[in-house]
Coordinates of C-alpha atoms in Angstrom, one line a residue:
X1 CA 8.0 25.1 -13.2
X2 CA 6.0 22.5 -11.4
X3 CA 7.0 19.1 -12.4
X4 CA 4.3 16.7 -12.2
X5 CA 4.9 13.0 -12.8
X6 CA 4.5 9.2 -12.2
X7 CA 7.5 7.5 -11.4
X8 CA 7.2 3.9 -11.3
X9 CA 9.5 0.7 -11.4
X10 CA 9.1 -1.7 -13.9
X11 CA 10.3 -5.8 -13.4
X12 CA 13.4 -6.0 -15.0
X13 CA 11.9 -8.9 -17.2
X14 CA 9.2 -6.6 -18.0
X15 CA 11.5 -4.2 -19.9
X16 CA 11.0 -5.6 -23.4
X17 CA 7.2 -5.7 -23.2
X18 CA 7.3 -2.1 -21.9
X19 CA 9.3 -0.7 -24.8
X20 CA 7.0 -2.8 -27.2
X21 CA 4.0 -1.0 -25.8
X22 CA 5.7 2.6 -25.5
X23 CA 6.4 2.2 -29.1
X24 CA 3.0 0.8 -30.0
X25 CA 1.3 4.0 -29.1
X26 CA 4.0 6.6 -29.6
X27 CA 4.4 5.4 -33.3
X28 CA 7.7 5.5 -33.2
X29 CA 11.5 4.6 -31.7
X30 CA 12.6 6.4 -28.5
X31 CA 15.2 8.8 -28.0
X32 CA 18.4 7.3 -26.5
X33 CA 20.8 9.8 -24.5
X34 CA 23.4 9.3 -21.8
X35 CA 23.0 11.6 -18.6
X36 CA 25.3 11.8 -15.7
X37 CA 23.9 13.5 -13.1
X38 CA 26.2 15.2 -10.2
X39 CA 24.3 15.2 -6.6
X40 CA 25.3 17.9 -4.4
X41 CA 24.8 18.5 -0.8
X42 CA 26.2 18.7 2.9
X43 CA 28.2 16.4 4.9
X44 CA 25.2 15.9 6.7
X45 CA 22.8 15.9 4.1
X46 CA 21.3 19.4 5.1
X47 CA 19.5 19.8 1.4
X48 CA 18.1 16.5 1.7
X49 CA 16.6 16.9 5.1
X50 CA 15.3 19.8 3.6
X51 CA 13.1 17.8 1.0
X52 CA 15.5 19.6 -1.8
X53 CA 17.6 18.1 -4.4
X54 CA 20.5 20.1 -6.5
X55 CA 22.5 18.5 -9.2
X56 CA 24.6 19.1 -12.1
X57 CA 23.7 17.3 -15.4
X58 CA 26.0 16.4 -18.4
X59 CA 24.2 15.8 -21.5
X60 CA 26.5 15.6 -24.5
X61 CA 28.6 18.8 -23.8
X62 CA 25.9 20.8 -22.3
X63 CA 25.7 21.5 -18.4
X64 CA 22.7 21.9 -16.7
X65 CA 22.2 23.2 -12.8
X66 CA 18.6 21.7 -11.4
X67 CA 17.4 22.5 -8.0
X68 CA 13.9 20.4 -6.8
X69 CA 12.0 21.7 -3.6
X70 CA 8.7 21.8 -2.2
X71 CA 8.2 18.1 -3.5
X72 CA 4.9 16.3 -2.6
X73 CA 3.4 12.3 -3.4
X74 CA -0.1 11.3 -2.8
X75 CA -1.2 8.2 -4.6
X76 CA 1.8 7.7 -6.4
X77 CA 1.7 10.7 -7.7
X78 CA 4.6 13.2 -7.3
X79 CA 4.8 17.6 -7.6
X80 CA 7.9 19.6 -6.9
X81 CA 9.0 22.7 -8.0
X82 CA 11.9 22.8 -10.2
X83 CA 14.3 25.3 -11.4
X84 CA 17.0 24.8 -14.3
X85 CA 19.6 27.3 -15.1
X86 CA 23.0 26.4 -17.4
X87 CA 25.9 25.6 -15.5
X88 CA 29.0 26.1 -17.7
X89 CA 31.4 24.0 -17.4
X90 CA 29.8 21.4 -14.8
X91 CA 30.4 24.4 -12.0
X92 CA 27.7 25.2 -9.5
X93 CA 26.5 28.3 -9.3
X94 CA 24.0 29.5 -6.6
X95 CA 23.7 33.0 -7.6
X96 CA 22.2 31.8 -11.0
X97 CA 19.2 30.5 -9.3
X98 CA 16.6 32.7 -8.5
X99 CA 17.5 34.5 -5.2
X100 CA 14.7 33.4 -3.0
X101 CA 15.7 29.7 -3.8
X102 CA 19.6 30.3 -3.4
X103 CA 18.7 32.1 -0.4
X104 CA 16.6 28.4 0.8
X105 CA 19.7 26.4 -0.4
X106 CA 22.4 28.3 1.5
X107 CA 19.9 28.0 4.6
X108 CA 19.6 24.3 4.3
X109 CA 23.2 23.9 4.0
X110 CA 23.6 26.1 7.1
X111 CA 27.0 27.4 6.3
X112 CA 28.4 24.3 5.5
X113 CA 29.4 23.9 2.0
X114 CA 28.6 21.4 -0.4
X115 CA 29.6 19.0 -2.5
X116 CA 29.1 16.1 -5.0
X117 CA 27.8 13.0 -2.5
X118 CA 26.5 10.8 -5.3
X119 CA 25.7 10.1 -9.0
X120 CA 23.6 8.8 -11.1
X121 CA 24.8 7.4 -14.9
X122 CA 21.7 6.6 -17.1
X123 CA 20.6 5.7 -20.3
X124 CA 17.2 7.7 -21.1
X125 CA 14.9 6.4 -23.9
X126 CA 12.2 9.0 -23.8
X127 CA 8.9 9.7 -25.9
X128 CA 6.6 12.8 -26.1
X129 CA 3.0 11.2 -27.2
X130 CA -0.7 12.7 -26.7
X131 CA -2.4 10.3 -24.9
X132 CA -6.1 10.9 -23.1
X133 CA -6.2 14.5 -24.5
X134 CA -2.5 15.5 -23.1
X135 CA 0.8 15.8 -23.8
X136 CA 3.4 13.4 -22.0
X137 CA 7.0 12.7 -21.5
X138 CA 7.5 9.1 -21.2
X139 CA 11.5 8.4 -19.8
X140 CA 12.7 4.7 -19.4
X141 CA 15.7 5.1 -17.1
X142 CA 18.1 2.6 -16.8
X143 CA 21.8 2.5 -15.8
X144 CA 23.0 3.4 -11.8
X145 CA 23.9 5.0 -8.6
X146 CA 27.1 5.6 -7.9
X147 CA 27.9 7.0 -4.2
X148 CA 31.7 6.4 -3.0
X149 CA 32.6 2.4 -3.6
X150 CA 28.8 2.0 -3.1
X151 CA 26.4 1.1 -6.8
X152 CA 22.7 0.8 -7.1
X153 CA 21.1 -0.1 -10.3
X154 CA 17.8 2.2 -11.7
X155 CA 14.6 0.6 -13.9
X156 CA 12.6 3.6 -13.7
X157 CA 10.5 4.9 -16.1
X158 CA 9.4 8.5 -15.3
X159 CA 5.9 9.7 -17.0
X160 CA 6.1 13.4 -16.9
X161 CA 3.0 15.5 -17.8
X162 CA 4.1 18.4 -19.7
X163 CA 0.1 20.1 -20.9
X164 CA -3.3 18.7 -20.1
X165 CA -5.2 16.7 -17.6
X166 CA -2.6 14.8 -14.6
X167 CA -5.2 12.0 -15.0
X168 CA -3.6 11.1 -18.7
X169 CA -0.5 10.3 -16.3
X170 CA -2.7 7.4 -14.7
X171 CA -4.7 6.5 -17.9
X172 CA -1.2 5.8 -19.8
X173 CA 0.4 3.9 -16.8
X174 CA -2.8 1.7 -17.2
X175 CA -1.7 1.3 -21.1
X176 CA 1.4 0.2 -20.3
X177 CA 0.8 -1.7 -17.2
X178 CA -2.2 -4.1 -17.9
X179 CA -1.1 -6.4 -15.4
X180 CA 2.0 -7.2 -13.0
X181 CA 5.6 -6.4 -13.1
X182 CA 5.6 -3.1 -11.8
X183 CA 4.9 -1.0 -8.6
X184 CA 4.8 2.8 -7.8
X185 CA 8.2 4.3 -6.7
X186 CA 8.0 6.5 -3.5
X187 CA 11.4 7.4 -3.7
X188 CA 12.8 10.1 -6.2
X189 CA 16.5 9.7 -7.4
X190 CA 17.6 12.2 -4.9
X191 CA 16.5 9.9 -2.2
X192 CA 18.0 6.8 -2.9
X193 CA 21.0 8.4 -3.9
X194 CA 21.0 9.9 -0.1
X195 CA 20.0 6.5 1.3
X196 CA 23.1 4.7 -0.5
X197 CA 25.4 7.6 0.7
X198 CA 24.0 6.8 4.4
X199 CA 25.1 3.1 3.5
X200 CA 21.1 2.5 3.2
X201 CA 19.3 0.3 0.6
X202 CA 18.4 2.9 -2.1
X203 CA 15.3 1.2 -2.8
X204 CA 13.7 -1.6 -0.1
X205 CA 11.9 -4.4 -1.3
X206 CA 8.6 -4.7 -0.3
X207 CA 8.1 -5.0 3.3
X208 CA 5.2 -5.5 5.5
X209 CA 3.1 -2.2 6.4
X210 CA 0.9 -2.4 9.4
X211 CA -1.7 0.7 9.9
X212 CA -0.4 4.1 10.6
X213 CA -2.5 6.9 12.0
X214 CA -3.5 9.4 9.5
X215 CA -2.4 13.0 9.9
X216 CA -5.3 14.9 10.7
X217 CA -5.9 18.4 12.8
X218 CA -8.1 18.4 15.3
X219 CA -10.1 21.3 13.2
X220 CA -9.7 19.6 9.8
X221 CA -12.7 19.4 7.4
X222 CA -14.0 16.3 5.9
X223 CA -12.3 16.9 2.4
X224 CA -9.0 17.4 4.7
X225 CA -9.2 14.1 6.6
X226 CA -10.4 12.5 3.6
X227 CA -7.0 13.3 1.5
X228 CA -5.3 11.5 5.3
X229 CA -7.2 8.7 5.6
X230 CA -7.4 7.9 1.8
X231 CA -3.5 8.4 1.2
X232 CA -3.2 6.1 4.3
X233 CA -4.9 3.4 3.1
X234 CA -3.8 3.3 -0.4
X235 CA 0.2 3.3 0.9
X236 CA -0.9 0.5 3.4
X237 CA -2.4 -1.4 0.3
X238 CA -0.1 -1.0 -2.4
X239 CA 3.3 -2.2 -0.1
X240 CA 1.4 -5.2 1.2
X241 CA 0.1 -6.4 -2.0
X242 CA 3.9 -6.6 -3.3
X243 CA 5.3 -7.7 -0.1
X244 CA 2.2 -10.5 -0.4
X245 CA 3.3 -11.3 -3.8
X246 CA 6.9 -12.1 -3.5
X247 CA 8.4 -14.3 -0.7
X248 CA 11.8 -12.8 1.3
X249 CA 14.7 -14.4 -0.1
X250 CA 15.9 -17.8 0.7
X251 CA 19.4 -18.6 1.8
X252 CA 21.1 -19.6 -1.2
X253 CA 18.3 -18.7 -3.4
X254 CA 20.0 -17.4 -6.5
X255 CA 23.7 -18.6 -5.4
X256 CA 24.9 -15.3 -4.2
X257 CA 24.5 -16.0 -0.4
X258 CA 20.8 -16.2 -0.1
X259 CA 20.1 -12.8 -1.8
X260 CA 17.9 -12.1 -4.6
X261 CA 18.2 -8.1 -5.7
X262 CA 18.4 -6.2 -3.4
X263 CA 18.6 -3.0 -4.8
X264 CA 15.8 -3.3 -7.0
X265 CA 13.7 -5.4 -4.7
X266 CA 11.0 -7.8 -6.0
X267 CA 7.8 -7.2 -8.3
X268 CA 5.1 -8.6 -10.1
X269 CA 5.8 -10.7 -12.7
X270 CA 3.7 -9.4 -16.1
X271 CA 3.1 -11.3 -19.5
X272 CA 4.8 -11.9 -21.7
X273 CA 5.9 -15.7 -20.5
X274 CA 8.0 -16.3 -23.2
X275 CA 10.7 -13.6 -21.5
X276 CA 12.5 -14.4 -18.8
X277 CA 10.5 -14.8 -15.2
X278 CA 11.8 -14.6 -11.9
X279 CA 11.6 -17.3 -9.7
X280 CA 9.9 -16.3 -6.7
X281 CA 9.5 -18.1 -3.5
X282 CA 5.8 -20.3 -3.2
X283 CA 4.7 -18.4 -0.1
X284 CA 5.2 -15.1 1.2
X285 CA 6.0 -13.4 4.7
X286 CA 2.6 -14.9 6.2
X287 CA 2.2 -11.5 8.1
X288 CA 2.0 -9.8 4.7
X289 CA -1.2 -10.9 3.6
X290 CA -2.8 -10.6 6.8
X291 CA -1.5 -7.2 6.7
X292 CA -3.1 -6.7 3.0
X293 CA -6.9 -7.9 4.3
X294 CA -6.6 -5.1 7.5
X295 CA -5.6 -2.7 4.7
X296 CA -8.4 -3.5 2.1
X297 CA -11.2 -3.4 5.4
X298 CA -9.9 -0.2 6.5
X299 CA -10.3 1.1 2.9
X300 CA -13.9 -0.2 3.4
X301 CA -14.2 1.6 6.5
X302 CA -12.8 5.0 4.9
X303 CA -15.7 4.5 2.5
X304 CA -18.4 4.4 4.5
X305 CA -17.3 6.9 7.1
X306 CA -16.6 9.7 4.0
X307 CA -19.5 8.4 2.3
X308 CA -22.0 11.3 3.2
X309 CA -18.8 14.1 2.3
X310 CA -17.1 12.3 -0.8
X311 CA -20.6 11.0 -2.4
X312 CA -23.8 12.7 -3.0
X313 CA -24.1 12.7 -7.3
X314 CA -24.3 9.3 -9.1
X315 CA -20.9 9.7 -10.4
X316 CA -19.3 10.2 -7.0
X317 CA -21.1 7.5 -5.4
X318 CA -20.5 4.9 -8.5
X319 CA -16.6 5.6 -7.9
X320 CA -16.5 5.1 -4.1
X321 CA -19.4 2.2 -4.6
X322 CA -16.6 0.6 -7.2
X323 CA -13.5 1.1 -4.6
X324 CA -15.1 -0.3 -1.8
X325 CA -17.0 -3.2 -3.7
X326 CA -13.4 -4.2 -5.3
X327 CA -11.9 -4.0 -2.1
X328 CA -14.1 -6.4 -1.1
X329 CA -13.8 -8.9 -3.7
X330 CA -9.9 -8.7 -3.1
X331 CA -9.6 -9.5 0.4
X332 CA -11.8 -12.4 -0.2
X333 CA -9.0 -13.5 -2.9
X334 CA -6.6 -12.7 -0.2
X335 CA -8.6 -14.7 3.1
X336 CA -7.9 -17.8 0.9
X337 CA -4.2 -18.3 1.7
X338 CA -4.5 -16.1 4.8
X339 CA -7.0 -19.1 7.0
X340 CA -4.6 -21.9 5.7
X341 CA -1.5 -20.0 7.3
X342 CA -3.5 -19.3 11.0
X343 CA -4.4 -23.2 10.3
X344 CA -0.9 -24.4 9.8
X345 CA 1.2 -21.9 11.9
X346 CA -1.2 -20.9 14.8
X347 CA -3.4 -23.8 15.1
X348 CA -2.1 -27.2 13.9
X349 CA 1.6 -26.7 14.6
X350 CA 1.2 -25.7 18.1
X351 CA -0.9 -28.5 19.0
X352 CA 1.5 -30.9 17.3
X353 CA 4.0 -29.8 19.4
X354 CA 2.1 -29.8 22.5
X355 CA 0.7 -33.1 21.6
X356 CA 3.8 -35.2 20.4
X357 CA 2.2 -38.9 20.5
X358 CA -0.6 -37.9 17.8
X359 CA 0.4 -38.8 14.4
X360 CA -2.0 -37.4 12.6
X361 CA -1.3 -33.9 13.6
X362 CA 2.1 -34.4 11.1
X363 CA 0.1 -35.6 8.1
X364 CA -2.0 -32.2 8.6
X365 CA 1.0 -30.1 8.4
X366 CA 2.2 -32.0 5.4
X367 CA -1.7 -31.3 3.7
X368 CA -1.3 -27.2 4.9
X369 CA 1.8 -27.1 3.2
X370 CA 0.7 -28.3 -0.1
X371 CA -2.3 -26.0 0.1
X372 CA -0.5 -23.4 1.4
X373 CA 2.3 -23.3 -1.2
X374 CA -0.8 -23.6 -4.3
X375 CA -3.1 -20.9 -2.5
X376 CA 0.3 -18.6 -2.3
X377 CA 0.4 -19.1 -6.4
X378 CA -3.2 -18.7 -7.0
X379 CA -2.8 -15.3 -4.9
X380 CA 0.4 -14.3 -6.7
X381 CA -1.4 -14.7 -9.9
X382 CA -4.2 -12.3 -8.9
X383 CA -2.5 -9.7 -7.3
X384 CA -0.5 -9.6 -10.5
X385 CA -3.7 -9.8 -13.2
X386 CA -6.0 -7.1 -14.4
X387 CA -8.2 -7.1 -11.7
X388 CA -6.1 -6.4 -9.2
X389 CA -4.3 -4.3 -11.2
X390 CA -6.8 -2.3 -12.1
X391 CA -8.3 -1.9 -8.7
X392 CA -4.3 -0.2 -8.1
X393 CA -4.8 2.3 -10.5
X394 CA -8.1 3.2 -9.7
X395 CA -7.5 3.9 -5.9
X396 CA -4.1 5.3 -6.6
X397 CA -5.6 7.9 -9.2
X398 CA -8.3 8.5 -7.0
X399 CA -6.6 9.6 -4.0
X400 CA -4.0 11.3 -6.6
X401 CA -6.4 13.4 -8.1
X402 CA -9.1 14.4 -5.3
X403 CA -11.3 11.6 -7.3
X404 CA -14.7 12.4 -5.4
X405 CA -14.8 15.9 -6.9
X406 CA -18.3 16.9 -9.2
X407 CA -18.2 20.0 -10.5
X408 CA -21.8 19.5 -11.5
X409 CA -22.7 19.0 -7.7
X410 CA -23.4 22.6 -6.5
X411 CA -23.9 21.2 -2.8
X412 CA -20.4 19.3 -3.0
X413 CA -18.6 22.6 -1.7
X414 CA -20.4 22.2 1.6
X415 CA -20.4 18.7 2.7
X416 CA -16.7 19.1 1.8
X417 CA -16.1 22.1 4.3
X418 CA -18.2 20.2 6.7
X419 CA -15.8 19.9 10.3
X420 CA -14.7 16.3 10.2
X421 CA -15.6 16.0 13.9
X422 CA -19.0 16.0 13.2
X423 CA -18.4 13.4 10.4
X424 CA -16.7 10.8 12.2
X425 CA -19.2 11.6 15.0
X426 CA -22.2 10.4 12.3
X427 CA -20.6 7.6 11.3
X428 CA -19.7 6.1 14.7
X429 CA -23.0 6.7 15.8
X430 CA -24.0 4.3 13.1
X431 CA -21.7 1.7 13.4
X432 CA -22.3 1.3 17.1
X433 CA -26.1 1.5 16.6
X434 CA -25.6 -1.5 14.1
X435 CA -23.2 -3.1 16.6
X436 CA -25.9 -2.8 20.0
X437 CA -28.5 -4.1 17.2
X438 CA -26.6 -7.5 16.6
X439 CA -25.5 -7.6 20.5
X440 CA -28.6 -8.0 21.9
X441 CA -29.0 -11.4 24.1
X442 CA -25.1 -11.2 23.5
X443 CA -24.3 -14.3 25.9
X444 CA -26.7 -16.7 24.2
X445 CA -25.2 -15.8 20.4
X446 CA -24.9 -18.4 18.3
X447 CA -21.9 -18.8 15.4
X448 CA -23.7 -17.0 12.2
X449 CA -24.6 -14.4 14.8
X450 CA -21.3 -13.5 16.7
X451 CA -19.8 -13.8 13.4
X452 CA -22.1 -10.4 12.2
X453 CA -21.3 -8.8 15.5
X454 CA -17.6 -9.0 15.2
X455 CA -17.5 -7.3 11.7
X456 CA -19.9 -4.8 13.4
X457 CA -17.5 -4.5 15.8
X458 CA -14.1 -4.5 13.8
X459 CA -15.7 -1.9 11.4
X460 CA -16.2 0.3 14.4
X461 CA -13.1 -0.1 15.5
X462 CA -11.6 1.2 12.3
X463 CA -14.0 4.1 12.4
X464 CA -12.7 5.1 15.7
X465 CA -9.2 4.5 14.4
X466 CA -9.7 6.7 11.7
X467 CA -11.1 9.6 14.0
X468 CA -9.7 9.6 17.1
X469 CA -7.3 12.9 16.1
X470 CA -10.6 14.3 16.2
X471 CA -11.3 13.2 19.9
X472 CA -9.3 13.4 22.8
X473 CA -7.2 11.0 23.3
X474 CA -8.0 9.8 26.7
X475 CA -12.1 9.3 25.3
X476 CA -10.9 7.6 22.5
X477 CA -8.4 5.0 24.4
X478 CA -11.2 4.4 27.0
X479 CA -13.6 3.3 23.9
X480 CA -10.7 1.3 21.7
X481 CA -10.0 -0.8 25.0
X482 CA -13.2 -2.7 25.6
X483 CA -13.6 -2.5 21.4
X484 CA -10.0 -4.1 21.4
X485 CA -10.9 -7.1 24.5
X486 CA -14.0 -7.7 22.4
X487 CA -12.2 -8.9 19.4
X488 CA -9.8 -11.1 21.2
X489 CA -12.6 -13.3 22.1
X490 CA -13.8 -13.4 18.5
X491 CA -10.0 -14.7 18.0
X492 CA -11.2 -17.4 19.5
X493 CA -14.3 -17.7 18.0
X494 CA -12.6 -17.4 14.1
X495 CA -10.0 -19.8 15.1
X496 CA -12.5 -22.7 15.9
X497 CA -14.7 -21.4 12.9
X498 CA -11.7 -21.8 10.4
X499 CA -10.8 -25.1 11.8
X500 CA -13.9 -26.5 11.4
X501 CA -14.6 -25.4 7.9
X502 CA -10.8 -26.2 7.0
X503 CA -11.0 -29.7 8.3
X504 CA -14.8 -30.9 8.2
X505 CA -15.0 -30.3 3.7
X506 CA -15.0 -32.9 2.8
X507 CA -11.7 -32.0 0.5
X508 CA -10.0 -30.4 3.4
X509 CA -6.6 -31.0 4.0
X510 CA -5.7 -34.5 5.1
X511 CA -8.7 -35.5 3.9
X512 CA -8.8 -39.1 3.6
X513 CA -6.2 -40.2 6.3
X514 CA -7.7 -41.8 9.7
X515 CA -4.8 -40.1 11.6
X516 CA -5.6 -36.5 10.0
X517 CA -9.4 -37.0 11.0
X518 CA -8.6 -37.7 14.4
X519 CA -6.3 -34.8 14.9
X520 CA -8.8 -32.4 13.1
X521 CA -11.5 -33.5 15.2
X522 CA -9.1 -33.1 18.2
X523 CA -8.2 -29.4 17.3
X524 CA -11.8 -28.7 16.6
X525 CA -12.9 -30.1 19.4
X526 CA -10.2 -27.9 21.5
X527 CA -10.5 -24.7 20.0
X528 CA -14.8 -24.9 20.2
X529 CA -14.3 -24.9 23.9
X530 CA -12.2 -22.6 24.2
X531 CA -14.3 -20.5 22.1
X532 CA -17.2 -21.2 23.9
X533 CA -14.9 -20.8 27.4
X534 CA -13.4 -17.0 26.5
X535 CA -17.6 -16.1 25.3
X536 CA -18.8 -16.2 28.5
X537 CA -17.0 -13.1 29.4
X538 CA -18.7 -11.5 26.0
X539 CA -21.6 -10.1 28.2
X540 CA -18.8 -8.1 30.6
X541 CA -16.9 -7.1 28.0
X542 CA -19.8 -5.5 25.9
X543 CA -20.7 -3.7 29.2
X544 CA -17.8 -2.1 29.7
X545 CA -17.6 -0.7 26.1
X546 CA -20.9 1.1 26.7
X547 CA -20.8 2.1 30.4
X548 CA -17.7 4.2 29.2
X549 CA -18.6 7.8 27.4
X550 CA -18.1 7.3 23.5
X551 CA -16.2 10.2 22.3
X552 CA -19.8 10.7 19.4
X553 CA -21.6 11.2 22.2
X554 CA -21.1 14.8 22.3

């Protein structure tokens, strides 16, 4: 059997208005049952390496022998194989499996033998309710992991599709999920239970993700790189927007030595207020929402290069038109609180400290603070609100569930079997005749102008990104170096352009104090001329990056 399901952990102050909902549309209580589940494995961990997962499960008096393989998650959503058999008396039994997957378990183990290495001792509440034309297993888990004098506690609720349509899983997680206090789980059971064993967090809070390279052959076809590149950008996404919503804890932040839960790591709050709320930090790892922005332009980036695969019928088109226009609107939510931390922490703070004697630079830092700490609430309510919630699920079931296919589109087939090479080659043709387009006179360019070069340029850069496992690799570093020296000198040019719109509104920070003014107007007046300085060398820089052979050139 191929079980196919969302697994996804809930804010622990979320609980009651979860159970509230599952019961609103189920019609009825849950089911409550106790499971202890027995993990079994190697010394080393060969099943796990493996990607399999073989336990023993005690429910009442009956024992149950499950073996998981073959297990895949895109999108949050998760496949494996899985194979259940009595086991009598809680004793395993390999020659009750089929032979083919006792003969994969005994070559995992590799001759070693195996034995319990962890637990896991729940309390299930589960419905069965039809929802969006399918039949669905809804499981709140909530209790532990138990590996040697190591625990872990679980808030999971599993939804399991048992007949119809996976994208019921995605409609119902919507249902019960209107807004925060809850991200996807990318770890199964088996997983954390391993990582604990290893002496591992089971399940890491949300920590920064910078851009990985998508997995891609060198022969893949559009529809192939698409499923990469899409699956990239929604993981990049997802972990930054909760590592953007929550702050790392705080020595001494909830009197237990500076360590909020670190098993459970934090989430979204969600309504109802009246239940209890944890107290996050105002502002969160500033690299985190930085991180969030390159994640939401990339996604941008991904739409227009697949564009001409992924689209071609109105429906197609409308969905990738609605990713890439929300995507949009969220990292302008996002830029918010990202410009005041480069203003406080890479502009104003090093100048105060290389220019001790001006007062004003403190009263600045003060100002950036305040903003800072209100933007970082305003942002932490929006990641967490339907919008932004929404904009989750609809790129998570997208890339889930192959989202882009018609069946009504008879020349879909085609463009999808079309060799991504030749894709990526279209689309970076594009992008770098829109870039030579706004680089002309490129050493007179005035502010509105460089401006629309460098998002020529950075959206370029991300199309090149995207493809290069399509190129060789020595074409595709010789382009990405003169692409990357390019944008540092737009650093400078952003820097002085978010001072002076920081500091010159007329409700900017500090806005109102004679010393503030005369350190604003100092930065601005530093940070011009530097920009102005570093885009003298604009004209070089753009030569190089087309005196060397584009990779799309072929």
């Amino acid at each position: 059997m191929t079980e196919v399901e969302l697994k996804i952990l809930p804010d622990p102050a979320a609980l009651p208005a979860l159970r509230r909902r599952l019961l609103r549309l189920a019609g009825r209580q849950g089911t409550r049952r106790r499971l202890r589940s027995i993990y079994l494995d190697t010394a080393e961990q060969g099943l796990a390496t493996a990607g399999m997962a073989l336990r023993l499960r005690a429910e009442a008096r009956r024992w149950t022998q499950t073996l998981k393989l073959g297990r895949s998650h895109r999108g949050g959503l998760s496949c494996a194989d899985e194979i259940d058999v009595d086991a009598p008396g809680g004793r395993l039994n390999l020659a009750a499996l089929p032979q083919d997957a006792a003969d994969a378990v005994r070559a995992a183990a590799g001759g070693l033998p195996l034995a319990p290495v962890f637990e896991t001792r729940i309390e299930r509440t589960h419905w069965t309710l039809a929802h969006a034309g399918a039949r669905i297993e809804a499981a709140l888990d909530c209790g532990s992991i138990v590996a040697g004098g190591a625990s872990a506690p679980i808030d999971e609720l599993e939804l399991e599709r048992l007949e119809g349509d996976p994208g019921a899983l995605f409609a119902l997680a919507r249902a019960l999920f209107p807004a925060g206090g809850w991200r996807l789980s990318t770890l199964n059971k088996a997983e954390r239970g391993a990582r604990l064993g290893r002496g591992q967090d089971p399940l890491p809070p949300p920590r920064v993700r910078r851009a990985q390279a998508p997995r891609i052959a060198r022969d893949a076809t559009a529809e192939a790189a698409a499923v990469a590149i899409l699956d990239e950008c929604q993981g990049m996404i997802a972990e930054n927007l909760a590592a953007s919503t929550f702050a790392p804890p705080r020595p001494g932040a909830d009197g237990h030595g500076g360590e909020t839960h670190p098993k459970r790591g934090p989430l979204p709050q969600s309504e109802p207020q009246s239940e209890p709320q944890l107290q996050p930090d105002p502002e969160p790892d500033p690299e985190a929402p930085h991180q969030l922005r390159v994640g939401l332009r990339r996604l941008r980036a991904a739409v227009r290069l697949l564009r001409p695969a992924l689209g071609g019928s109105a429906a197609t088109d409308a969905r990738l038109a609605h990713l890439g226009a929300e995507a949009q609107w969220l990292a302008r939510e996002v830029g918010r609180l990202r410009d005041l931390q480069v203003a406080r922490d890479e502009l104003v703070r090093p100048a105060a400290v290389a220019t001790p004697a001006e007062p004003g630079f403190a009263v600045l830092i003060e100002a950036l603070d305040a903003e800072t700490a209100r933007a970082a609430a305003a942002l932490r309510s929006t990641l967490a609100g339907p919008r932004a919630t929404a904009f989750q699920w609809d790129l998570a079931a997208y890339v889930a569930l192959w989202g882009w296919l018609d069946p009504a589109d008879r020349g879909q087939t085609a463009r999808l079997a079309r060799p991504f090479r030749a894709l990526a080659a279209q689309a970076a043709r594009a992008a770098e005749r829109r870039a030579a387009k706004r680089a002309k006179r490129i050493a007179t360019l005035q502010h509105e102008a460089r401006h629309e070069l460098r998002k020529a340029l950075k959206m370029l850069r991300y199309i090149v990104e995207f493809a290069a496992p399509a190129w060789p690799a020595k074409r595709v570093d010789a382009v990405l170096s003169p692409l990357k020296a390019l944008q540092d000198l737009f650093g400078e040019l952003n820097d002085a352009a978010t001072a002076e719109a920081l500091f010159l509104a007329p409700d900017g920070p500090g806005a109102g104090s004679i010393d503030a003014a005369r350190a604003a107007g100092r930065l601005i007046g530093q940070r011009t001329a530097a920009a102005d300085h570093a885009w003298r060398r604009a004209r070089a820089r753009w030569a190089a990056f087309t005196a060397v052979k584009h990779p799309w050139a072929t």
